[in-house]
CSV table of N, CA and C in Angstrom, one decimal:
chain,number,residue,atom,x,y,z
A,1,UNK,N,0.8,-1.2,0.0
A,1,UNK,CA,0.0,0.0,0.0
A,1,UNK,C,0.9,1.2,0.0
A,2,UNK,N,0.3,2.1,-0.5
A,2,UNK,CA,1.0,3.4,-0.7
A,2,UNK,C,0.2,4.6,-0.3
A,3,UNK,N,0.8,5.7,-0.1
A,3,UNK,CA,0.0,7.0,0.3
A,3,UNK,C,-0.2,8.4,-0.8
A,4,UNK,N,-1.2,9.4,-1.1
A,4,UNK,CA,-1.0,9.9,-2.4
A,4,UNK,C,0.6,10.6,-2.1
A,5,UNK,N,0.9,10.7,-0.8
A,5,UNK,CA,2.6,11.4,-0.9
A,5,UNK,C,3.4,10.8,-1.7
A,6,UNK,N,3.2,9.5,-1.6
A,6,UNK,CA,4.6,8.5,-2.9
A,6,UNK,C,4.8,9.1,-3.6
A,7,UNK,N,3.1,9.5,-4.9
A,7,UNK,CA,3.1,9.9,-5.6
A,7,UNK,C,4.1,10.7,-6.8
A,8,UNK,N,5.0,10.3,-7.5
A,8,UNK,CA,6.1,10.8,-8.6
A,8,UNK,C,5.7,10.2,-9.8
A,9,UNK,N,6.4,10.8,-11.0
A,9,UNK,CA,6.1,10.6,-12.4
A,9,UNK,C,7.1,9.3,-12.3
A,10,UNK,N,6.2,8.2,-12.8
A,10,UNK,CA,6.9,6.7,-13.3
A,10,UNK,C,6.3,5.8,-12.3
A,11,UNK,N,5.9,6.4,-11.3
A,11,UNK,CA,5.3,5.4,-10.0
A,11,UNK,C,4.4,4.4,-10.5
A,12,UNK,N,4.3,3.4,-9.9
A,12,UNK,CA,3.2,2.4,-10.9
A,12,UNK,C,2.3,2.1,-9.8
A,13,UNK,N,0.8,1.7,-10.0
A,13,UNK,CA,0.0,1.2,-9.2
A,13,UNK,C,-1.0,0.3,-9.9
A,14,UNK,N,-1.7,-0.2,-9.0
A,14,UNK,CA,-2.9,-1.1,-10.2
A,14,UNK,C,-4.1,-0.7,-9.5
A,15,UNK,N,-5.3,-0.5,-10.1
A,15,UNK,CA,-6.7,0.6,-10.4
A,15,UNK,C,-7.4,-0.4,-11.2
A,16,UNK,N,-8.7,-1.1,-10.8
A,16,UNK,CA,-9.3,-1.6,-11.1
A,16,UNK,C,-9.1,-2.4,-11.7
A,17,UNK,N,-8.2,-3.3,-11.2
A,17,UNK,CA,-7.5,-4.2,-11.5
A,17,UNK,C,-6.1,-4.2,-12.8
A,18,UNK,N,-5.9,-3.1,-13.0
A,18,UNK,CA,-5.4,-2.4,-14.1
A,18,UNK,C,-3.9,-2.0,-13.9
A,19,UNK,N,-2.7,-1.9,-14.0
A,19,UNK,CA,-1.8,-1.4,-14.2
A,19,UNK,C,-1.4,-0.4,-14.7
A,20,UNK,N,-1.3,0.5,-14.0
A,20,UNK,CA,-0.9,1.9,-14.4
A,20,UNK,C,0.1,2.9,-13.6
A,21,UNK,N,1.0,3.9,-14.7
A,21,UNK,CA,1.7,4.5,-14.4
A,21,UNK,C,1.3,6.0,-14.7
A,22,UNK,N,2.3,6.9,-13.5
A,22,UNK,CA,1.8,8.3,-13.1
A,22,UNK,C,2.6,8.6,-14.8
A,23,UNK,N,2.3,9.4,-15.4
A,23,UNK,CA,2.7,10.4,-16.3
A,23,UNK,C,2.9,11.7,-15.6
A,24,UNK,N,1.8,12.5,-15.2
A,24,UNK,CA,2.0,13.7,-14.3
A,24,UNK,C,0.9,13.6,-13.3
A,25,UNK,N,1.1,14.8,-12.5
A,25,UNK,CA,0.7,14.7,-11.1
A,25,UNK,C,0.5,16.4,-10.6
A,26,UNK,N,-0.5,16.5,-10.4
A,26,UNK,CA,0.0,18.0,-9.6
A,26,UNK,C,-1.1,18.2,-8.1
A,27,UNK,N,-0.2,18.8,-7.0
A,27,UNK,CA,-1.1,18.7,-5.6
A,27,UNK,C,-1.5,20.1,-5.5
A,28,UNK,N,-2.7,20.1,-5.6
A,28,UNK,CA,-3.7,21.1,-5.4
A,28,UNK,C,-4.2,21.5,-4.0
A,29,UNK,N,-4.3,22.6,-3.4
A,29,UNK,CA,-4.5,22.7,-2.0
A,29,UNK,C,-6.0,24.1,-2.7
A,30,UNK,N,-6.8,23.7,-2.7
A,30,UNK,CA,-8.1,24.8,-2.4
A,30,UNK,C,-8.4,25.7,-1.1
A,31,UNK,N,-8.4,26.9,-1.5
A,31,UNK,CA,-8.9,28.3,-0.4
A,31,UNK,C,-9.2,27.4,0.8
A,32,UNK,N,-10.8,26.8,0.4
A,32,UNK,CA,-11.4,25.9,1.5
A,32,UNK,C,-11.8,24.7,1.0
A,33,UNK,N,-11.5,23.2,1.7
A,33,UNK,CA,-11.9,21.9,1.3
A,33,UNK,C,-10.2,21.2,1.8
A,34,UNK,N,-10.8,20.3,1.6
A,34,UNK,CA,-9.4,19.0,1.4
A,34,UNK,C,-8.4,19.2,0.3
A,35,UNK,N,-7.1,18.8,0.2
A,35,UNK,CA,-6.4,19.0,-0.6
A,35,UNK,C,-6.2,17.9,-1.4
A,36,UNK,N,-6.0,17.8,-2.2
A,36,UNK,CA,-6.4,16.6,-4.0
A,36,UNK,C,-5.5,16.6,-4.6
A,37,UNK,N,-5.0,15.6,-5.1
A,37,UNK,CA,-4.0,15.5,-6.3
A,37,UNK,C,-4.7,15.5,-7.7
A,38,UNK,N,-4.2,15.8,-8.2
A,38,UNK,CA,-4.7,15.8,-9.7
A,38,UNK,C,-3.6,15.2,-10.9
A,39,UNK,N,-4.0,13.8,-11.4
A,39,UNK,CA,-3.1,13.3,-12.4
A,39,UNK,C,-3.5,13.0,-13.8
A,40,UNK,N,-2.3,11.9,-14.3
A,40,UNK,CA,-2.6,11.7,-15.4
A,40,UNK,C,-2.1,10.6,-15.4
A,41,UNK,N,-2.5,9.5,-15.9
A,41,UNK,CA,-2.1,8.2,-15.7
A,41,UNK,C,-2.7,7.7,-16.8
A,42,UNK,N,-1.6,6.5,-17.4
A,42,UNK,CA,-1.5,5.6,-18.6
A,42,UNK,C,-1.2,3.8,-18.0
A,43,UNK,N,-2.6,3.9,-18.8
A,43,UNK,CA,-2.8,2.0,-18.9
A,43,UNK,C,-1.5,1.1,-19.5
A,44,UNK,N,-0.8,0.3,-18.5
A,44,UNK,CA,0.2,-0.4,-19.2
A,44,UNK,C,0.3,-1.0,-20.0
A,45,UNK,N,-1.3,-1.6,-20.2
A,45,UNK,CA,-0.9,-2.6,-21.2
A,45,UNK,C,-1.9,-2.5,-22.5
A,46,UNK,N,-3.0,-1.3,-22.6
A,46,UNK,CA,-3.8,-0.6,-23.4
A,46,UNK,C,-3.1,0.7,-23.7
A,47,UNK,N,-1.9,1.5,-23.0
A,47,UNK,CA,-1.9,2.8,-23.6
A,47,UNK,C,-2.2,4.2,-23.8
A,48,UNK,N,-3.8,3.6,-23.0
A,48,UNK,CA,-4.9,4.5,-22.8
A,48,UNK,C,-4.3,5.7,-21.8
A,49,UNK,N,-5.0,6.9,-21.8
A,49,UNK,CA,-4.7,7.5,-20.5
A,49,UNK,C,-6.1,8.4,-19.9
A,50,UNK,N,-5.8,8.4,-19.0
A,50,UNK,CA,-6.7,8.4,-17.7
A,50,UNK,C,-6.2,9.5,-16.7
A,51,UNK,N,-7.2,10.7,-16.4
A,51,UNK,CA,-7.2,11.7,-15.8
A,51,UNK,C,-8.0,11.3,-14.8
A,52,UNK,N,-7.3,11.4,-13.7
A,52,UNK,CA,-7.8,10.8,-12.0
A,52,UNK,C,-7.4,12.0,-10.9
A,53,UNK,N,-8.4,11.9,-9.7
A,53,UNK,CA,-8.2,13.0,-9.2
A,53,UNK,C,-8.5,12.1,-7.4
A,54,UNK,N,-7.5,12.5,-7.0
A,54,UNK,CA,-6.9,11.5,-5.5
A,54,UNK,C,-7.6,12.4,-4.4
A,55,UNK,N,-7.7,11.8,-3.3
A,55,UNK,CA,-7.9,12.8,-2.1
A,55,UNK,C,-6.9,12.7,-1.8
A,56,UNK,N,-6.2,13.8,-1.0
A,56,UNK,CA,-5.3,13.7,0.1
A,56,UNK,C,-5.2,12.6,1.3
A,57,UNK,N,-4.2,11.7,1.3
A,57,UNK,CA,-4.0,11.0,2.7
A,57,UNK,C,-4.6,9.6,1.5
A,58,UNK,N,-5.3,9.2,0.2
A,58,UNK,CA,-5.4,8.3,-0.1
A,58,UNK,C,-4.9,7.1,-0.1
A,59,UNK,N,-5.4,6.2,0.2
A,59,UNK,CA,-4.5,4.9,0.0
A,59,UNK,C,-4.0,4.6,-1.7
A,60,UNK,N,-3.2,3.4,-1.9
A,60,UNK,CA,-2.9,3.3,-3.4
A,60,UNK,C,-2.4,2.3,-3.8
A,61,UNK,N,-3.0,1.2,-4.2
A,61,UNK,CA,-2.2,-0.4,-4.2
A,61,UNK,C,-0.7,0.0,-5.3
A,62,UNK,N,0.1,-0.3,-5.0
A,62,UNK,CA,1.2,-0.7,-6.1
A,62,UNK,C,0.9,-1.7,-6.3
A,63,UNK,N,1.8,-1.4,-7.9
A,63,UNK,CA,1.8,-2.4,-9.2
A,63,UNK,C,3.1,-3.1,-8.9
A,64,UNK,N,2.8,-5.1,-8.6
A,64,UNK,CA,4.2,-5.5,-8.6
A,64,UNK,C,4.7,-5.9,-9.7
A,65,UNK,N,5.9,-5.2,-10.4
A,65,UNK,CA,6.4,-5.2,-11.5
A,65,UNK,C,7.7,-4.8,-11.2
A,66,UNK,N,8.6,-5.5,-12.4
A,66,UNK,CA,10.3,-5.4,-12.4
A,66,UNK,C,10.6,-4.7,-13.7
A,67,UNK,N,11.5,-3.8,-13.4
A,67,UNK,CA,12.2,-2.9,-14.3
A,67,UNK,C,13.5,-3.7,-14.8
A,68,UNK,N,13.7,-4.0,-16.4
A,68,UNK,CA,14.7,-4.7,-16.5
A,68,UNK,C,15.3,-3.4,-17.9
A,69,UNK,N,16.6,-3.6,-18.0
A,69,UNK,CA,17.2,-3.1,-18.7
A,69,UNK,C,17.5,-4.1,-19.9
A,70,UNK,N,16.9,-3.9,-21.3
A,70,UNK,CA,17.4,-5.0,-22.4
A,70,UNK,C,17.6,-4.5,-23.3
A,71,UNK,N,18.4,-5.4,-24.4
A,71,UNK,CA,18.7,-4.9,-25.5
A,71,UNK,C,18.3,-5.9,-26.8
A,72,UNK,N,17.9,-5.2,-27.8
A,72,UNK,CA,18.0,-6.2,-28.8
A,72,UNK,C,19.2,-6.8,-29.8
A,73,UNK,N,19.0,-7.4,-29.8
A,73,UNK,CA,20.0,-8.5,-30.8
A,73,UNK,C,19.7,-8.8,-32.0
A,74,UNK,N,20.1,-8.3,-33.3
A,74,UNK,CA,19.5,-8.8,-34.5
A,74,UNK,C,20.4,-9.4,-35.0
């Protein structure tokens, strides 16, 4: 579990059963109300992207995934 503070561009989580990464992010604090993140996030494995909007203090499942570095070979 994660908190909206983790929150950075490349962070990965899963949303509806879905795999997705932060593109951008911005934390918004209002005159009066709760304070909200406001993002942008892209479907890992559709490409799609998705403007989401967090409460402050949110929870946030991470995506378990490995970063590997490869190269191709022809």
């Amino acid at each position: 579990m994660a908190d909206t503070t983790d929150i950075r561009k490349g962070f990965k989580i899963v949303l509806d059963g879905q795999p997705y990464v932060f593109v951008d992010h911005q934390f918004v604090k209002p005159g009066k109300g709760q304070a909200f993140v406001r993002s942008k996030l892209r479907n890992m494995i559709t490409g799609n992207i998705l403007e989401k909007t967090f409460k402050s203090g949110e929870k946030l499942d991470k995506a378990d995934t490995q970063d590997r570095t490869m190269q191709y070979l022809y």
